[in-house]
mmCIF file of C-alpha atoms and ligand atoms in Angstrom:
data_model
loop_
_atom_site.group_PDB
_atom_site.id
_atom_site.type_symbol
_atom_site.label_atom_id
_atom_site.label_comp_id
_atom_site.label_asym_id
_atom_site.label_seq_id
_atom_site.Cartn_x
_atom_site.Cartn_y
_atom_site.Cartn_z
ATOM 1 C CA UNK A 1 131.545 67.943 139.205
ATOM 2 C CA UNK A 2 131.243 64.695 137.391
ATOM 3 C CA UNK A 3 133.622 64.081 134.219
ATOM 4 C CA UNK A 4 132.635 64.496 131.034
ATOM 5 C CA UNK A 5 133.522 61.064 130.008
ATOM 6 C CA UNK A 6 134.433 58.313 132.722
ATOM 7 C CA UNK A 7 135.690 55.072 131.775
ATOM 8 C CA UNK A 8 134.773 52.792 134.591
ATOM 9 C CA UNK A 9 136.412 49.590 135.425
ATOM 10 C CA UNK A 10 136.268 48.169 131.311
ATOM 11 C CA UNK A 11 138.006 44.980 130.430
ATOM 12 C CA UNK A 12 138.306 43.530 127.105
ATOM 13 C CA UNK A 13 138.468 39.512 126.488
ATOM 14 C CA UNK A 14 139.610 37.163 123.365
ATOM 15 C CA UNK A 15 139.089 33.627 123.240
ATOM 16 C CA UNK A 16 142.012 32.267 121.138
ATOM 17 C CA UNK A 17 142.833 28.554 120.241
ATOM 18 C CA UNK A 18 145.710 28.890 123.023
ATOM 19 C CA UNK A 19 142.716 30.136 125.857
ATOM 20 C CA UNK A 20 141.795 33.717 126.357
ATOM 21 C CA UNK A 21 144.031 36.725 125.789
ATOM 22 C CA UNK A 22 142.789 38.947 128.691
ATOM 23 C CA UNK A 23 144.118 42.435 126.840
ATOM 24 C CA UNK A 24 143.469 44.863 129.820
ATOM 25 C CA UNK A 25 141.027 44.618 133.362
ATOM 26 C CA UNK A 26 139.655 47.180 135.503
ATOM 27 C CA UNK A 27 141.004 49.634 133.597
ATOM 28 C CA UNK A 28 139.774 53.611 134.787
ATOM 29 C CA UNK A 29 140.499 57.200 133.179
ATOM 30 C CA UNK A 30 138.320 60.302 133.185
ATOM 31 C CA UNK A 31 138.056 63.035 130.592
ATOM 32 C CA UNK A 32 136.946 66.951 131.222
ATOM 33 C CA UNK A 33 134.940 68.557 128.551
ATOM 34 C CA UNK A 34 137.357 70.410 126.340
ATOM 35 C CA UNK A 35 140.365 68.100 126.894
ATOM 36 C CA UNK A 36 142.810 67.145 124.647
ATOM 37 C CA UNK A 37 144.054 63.077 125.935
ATOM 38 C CA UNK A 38 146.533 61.348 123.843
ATOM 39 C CA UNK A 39 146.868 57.637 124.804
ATOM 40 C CA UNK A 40 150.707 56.284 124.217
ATOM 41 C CA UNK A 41 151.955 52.533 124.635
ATOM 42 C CA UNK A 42 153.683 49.632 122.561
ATOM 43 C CA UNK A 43 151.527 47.809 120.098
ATOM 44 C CA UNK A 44 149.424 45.331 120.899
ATOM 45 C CA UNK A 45 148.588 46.538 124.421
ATOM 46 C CA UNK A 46 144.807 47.817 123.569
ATOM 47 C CA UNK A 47 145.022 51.297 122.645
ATOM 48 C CA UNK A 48 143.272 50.806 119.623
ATOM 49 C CA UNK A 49 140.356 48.567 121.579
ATOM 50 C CA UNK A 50 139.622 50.908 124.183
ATOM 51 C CA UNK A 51 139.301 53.805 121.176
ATOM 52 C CA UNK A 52 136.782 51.187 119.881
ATOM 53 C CA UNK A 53 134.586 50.547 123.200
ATOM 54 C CA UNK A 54 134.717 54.643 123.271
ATOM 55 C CA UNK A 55 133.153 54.483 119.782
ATOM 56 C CA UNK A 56 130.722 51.740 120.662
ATOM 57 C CA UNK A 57 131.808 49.575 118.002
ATOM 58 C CA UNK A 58 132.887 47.161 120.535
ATOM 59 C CA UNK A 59 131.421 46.399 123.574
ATOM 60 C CA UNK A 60 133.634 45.676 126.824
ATOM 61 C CA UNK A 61 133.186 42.383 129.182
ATOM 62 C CA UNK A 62 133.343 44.209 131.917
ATOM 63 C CA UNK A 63 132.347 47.707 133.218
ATOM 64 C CA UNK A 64 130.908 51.011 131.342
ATOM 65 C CA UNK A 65 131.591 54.217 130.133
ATOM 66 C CA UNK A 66 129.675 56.987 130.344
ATOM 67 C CA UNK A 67 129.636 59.853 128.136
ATOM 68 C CA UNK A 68 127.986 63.278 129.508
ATOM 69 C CA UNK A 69 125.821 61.262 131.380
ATOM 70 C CA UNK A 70 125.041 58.523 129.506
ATOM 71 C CA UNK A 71 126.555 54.700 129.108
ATOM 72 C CA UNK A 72 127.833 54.060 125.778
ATOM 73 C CA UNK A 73 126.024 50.862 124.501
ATOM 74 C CA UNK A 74 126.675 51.466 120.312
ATOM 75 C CA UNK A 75 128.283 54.171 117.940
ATOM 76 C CA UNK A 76 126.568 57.277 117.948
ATOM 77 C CA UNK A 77 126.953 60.995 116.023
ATOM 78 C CA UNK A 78 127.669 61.803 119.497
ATOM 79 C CA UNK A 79 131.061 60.149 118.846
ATOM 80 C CA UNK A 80 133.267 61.049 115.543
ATOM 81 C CA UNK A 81 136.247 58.590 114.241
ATOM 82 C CA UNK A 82 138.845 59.826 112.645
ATOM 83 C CA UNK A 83 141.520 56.861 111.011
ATOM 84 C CA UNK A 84 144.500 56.427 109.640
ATOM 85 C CA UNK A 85 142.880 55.489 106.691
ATOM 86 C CA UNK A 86 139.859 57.465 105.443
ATOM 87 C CA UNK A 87 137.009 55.710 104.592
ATOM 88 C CA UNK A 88 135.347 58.047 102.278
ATOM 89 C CA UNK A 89 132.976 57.267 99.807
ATOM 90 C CA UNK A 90 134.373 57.002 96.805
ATOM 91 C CA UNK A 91 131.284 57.871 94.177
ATOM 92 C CA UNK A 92 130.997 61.178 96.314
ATOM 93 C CA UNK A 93 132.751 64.411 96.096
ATOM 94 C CA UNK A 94 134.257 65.967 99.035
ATOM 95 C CA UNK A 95 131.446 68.691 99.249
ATOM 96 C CA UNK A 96 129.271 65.114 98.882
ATOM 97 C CA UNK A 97 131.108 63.209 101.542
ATOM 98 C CA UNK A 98 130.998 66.327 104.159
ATOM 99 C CA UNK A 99 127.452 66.913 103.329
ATOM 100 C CA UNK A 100 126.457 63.138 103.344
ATOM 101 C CA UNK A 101 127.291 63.108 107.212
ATOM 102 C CA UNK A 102 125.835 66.811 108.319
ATOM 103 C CA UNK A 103 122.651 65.124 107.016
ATOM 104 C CA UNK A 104 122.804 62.211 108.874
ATOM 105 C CA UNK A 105 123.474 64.383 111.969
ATOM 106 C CA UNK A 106 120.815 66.583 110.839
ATOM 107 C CA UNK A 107 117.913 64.990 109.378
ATOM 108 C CA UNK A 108 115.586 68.026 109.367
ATOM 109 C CA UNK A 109 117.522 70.453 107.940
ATOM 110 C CA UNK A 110 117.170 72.017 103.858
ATOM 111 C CA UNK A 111 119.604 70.792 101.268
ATOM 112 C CA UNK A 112 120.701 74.428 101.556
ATOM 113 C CA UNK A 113 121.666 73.989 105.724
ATOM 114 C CA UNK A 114 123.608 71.169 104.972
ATOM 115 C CA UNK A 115 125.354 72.475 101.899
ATOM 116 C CA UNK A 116 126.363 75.423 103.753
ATOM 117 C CA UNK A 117 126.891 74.031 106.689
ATOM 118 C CA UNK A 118 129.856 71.229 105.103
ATOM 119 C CA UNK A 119 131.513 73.988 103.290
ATOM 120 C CA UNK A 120 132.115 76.141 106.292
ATOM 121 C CA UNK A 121 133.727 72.814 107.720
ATOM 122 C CA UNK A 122 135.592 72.051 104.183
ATOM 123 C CA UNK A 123 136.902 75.627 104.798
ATOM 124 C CA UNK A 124 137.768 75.026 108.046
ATOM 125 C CA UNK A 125 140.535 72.052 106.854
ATOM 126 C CA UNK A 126 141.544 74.222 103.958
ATOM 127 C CA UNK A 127 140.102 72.366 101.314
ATOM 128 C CA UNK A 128 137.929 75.211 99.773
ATOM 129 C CA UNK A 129 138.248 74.788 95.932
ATOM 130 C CA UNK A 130 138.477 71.038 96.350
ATOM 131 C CA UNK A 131 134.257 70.647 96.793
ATOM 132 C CA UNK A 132 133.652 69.026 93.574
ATOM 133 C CA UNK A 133 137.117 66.804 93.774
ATOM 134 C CA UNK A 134 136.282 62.721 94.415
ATOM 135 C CA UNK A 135 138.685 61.050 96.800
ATOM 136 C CA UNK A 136 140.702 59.640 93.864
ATOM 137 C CA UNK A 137 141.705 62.943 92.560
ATOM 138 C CA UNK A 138 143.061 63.543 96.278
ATOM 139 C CA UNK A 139 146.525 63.222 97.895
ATOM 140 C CA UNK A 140 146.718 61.400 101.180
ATOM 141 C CA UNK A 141 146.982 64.408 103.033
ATOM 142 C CA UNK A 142 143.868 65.749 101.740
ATOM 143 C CA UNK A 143 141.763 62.875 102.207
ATOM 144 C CA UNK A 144 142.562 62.456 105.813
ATOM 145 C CA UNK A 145 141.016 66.576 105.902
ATOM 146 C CA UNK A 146 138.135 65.681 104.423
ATOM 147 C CA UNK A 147 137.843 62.901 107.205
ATOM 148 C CA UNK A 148 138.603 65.345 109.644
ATOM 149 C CA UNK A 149 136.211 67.297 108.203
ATOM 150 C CA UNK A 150 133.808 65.141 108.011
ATOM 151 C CA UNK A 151 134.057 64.063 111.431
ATOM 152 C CA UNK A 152 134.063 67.974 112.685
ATOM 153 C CA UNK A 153 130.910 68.966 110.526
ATOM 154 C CA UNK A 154 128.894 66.870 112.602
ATOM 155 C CA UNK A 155 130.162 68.862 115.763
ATOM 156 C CA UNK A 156 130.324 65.415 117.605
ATOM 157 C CA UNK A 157 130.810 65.379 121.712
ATOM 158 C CA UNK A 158 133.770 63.848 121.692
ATOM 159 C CA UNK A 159 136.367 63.116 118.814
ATOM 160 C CA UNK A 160 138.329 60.091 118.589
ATOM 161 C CA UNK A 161 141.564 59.775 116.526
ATOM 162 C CA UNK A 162 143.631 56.575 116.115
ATOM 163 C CA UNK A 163 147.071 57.252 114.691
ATOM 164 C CA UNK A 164 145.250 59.642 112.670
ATOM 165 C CA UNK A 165 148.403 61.298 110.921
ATOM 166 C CA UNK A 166 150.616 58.537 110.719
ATOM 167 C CA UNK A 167 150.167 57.565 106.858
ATOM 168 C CA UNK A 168 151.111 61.369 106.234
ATOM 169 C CA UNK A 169 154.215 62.780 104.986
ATOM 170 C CA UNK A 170 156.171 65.271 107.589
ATOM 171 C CA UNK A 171 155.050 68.288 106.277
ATOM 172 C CA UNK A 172 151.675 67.348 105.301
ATOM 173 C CA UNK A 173 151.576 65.785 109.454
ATOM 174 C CA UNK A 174 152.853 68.877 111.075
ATOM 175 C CA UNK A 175 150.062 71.285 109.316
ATOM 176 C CA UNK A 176 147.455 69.069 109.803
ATOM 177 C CA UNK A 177 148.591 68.634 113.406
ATOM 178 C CA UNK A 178 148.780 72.773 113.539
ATOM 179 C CA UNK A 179 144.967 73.106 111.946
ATOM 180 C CA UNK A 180 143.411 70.071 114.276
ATOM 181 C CA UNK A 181 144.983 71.742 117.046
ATOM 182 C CA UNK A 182 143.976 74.928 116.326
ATOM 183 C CA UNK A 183 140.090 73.533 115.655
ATOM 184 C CA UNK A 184 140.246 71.705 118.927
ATOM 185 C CA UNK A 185 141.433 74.717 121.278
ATOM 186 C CA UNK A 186 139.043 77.109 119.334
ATOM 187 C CA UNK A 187 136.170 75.080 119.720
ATOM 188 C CA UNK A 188 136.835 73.207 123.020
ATOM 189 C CA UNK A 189 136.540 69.796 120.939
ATOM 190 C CA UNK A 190 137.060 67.017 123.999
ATOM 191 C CA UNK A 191 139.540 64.738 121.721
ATOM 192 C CA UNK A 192 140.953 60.831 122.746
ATOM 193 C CA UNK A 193 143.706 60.329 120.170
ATOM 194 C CA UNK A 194 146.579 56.979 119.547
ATOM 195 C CA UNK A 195 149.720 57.795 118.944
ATOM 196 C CA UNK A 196 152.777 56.291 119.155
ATOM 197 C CA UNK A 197 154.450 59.551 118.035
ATOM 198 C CA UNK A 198 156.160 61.381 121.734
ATOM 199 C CA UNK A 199 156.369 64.700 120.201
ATOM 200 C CA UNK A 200 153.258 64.355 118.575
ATOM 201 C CA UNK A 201 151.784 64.195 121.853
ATOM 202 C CA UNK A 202 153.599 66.625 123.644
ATOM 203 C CA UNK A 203 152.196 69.019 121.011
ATOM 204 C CA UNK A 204 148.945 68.127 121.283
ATOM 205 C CA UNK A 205 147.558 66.638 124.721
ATOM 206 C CA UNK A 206 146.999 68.124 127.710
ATOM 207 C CA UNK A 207 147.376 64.945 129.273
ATOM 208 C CA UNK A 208 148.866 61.473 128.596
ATOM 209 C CA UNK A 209 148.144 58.195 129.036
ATOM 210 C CA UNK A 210 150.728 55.736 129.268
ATOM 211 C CA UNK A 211 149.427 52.144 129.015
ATOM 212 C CA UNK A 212 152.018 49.140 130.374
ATOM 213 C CA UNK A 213 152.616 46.191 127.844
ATOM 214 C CA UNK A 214 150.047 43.869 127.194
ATOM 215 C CA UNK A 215 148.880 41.274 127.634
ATOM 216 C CA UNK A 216 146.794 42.564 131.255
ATOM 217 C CA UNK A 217 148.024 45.929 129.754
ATOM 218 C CA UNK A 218 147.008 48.907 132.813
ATOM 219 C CA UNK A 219 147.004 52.372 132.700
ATOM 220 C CA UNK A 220 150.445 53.476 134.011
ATOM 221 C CA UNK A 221 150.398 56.588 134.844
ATOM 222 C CA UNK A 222 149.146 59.577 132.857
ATOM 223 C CA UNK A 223 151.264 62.574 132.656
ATOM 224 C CA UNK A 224 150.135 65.991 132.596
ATOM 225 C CA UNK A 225 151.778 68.109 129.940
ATOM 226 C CA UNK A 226 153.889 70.943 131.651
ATOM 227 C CA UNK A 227 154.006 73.224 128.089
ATOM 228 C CA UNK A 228 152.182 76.500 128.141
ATOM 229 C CA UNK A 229 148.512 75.763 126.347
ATOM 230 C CA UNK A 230 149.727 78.536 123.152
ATOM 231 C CA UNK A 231 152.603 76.483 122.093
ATOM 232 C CA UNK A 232 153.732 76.003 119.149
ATOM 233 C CA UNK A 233 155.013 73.201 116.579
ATOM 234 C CA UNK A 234 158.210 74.265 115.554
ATOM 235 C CA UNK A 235 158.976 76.193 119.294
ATOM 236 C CA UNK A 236 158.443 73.099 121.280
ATOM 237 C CA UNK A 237 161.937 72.416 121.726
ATOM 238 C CA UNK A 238 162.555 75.884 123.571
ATOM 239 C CA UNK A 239 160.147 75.631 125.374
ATOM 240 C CA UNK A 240 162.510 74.571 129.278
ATOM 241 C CA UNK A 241 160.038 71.544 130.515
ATOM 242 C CA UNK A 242 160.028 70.293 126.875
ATOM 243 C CA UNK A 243 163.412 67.568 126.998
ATOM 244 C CA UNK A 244 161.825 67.388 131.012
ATOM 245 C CA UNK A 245 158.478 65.877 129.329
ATOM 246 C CA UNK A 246 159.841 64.118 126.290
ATOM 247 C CA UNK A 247 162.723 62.175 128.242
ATOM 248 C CA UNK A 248 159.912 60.790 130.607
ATOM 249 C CA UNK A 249 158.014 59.680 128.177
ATOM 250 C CA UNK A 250 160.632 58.028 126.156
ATOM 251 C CA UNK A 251 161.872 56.368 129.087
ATOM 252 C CA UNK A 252 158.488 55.158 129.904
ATOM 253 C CA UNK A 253 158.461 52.934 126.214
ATOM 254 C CA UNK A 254 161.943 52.022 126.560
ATOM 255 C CA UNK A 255 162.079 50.990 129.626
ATOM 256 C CA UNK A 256 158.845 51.209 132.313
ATOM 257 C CA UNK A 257 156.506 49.843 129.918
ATOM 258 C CA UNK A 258 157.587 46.306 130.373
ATOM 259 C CA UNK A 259 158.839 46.512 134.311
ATOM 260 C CA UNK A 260 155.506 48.367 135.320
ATOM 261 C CA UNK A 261 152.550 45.567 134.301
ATOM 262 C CA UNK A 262 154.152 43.152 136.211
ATOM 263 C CA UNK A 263 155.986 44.759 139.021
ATOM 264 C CA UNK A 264 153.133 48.532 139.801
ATOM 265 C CA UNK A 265 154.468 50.525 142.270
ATOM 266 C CA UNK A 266 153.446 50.344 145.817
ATOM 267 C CA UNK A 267 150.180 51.561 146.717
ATOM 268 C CA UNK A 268 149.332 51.579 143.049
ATOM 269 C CA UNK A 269 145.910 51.792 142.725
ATOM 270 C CA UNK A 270 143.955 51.050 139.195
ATOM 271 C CA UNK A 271 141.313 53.392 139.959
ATOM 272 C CA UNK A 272 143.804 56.400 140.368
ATOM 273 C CA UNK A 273 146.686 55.713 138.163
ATOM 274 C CA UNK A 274 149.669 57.957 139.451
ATOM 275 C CA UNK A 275 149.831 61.299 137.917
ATOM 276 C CA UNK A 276 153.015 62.938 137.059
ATOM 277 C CA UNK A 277 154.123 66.413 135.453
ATOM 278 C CA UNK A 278 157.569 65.953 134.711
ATOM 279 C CA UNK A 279 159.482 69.619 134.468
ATOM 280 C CA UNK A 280 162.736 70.801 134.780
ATOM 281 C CA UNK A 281 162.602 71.098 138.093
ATOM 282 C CA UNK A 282 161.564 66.942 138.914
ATOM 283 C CA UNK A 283 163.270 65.033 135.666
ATOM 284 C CA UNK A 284 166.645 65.151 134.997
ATOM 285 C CA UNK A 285 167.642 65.743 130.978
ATOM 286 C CA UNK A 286 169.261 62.855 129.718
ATOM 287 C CA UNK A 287 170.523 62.490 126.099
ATOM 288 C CA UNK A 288 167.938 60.091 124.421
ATOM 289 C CA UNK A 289 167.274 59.641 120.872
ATOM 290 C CA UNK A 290 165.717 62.671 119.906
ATOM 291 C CA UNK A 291 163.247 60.703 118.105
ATOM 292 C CA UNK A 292 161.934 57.483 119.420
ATOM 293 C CA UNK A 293 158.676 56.437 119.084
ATOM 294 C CA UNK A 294 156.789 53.887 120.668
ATOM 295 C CA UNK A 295 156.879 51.326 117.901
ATOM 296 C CA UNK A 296 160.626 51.144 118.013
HETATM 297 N N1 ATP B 313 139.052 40.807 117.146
HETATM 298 C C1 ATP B 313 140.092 40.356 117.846
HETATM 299 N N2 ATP B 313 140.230 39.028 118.101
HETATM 300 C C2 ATP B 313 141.266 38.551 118.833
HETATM 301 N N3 ATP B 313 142.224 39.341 119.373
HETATM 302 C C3 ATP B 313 142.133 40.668 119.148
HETATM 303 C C4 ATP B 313 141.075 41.249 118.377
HETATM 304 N N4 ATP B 313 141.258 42.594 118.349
HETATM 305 C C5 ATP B 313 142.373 42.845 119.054
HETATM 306 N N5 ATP B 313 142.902 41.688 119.536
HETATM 307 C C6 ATP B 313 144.103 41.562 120.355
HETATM 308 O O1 ATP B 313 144.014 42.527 121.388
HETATM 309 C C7 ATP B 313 145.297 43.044 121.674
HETATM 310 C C8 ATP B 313 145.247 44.554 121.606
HETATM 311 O O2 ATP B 313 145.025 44.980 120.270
HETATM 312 P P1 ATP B 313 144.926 46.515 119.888
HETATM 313 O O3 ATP B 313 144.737 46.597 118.415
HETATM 314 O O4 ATP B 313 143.911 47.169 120.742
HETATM 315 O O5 ATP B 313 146.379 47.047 120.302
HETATM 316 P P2 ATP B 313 147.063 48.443 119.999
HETATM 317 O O6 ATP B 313 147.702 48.872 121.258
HETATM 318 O O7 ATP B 313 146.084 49.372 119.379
HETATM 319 O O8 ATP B 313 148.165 48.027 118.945
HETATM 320 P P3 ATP B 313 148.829 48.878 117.735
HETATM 321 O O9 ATP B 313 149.592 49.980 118.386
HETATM 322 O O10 ATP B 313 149.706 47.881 117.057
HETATM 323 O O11 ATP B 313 147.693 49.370 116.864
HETATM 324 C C9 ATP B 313 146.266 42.404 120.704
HETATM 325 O O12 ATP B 313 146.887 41.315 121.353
HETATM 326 C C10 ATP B 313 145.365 41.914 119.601
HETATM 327 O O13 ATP B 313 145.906 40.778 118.978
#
């Protein structure tokens, strides 16, 4: 069976006044339908331009990715954004932001469709009550849910999230964290999401990426999470691969990132990064900062 989405051998080129800043080659990942990848590596190694080439809002210089089928060649409904800042119309309530998408997505259906339609997804974030609120009258935390809502309502193939809860408060984070999982597991949402937050990951991926240090920034390896799919949040910690996973990963940014780009492991191959599920049983538990994340 093909994958779902298949990035194929993209690379991404600046010219600069100091000559070009190659910021990845030949890079390769695949995506199942229904997956959950979150992509994890220092700044400034191209996390945030492959999310855009996945978008279509930039194009690569070299190779393609296809997307059930088809090569991405320009944004599409087929592809939702969600950011760390929400760009949501101001003049518009949320019920008129919501809506103002659904009927993009769905230019043939009544006022009545579409009304009903973005309330069920308004619902969905917890925001019922809010409708008739405009983004000023809204805390951070419940802008970024009307972007996620927005971004759901049009019930897009794939949804990509840079950083997406990184502006947020703790406790605004971890619910919103709780309800996108909970959207993406009940609806089999295929998600590509930035972080630089481990647990954040280890909550929410099945799978993650770990891209070297840029410049020529490659993928890694990509680590399969080793957590029972039902976790929870505030459990994680209990769970016996969880220190396993989190170790790895933190040892990845502290110290692999920057030995890995320049010095891959034999019989590394770009095509089929290594893939690792660290558990009890293969990692030994160190006593790391319990939390680093990859900005510092
Ligand atoms: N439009 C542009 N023109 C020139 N260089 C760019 C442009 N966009 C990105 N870059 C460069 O590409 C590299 C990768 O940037 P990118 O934003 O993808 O990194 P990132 O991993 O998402 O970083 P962060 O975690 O800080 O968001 C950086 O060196 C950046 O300076």
């Amino acid at each position: 069976m093909s994958a779902y989405l298949s990035i194929e051998g993209i690379a991404r080129r600046f010219r600069t006044p100091k000559g070009t800043n190659t910021v990845f080659e030949d890079l390769w990942f695949a995506m199942d339908k229904g997956e959950f990848a979150c992509v994890i590596g220092h700044s400034g190694c191209g996390k945030t331009t492959v999310l855009n080439i996945l978008s279509g809002l930039e194009e690569p210089d070299g190779g393609v990715v296809i997307m059930d089928g088809q090569a991405i060649d320009g944004p599409s409904l087929d592809r939702a954004v969600i950011f760390q800042s929400h760009a949501l119309l101001p003049w518009k309530s949320v019920l008129g932001n919501v809506a103002y998408a659904v009927a993009s997505r769905h230019k043939d259906w009544s006022r009545e469709k579409v009304r009903a339609h973005a309330e069920r997804f308004i619902e969905v974030v917890g925001l019922k009550g809010a409708e008739h609120k405009r983004p000023a009258e809204l805390s951070g935390g419940m802008k970024q849910r009307v972007g996620i809502a927005r971004a759901l309502s049009i019930e897009p193939k794939m949804l990509l999230m840079d950083e997406p809860f990184s502006a947020l408060d703790a406790l605004t984070r971890g619910t919103l964290q709780d309800e996108v999982r909970r959207i993406c597991v009940e609806t089999g949402q295929t998600v590509f999401m930035i972080t630089h937050d481990v647990d954040e990951a280890i909550y929410l991926a099945d799978r993650i990426v770990l891209m070297t240090n840029g410049p020529q920034a490659s993928i890694a390896e990509i680590v399969e999470n080793p957590l029972p799919r039902d976790r929870r949040r505030l459990d994680l910690h209990k769970q016996p691969d969880f220190y396993a996973l989190r170790n790895h990963l933190i040892d990845f940014l502290v110290e692999r990132s920057r030995v890995l780009r320049d010095s891959p492991p034999a019989g590394y191959d770009r095509r089929r990064p290594p893939v690792v599920r660290p558990t009890l049983a293969t990692e030994p538990v160190g006593a790391l900062s319990p939390r680093r994340t990859a900005g510092g």
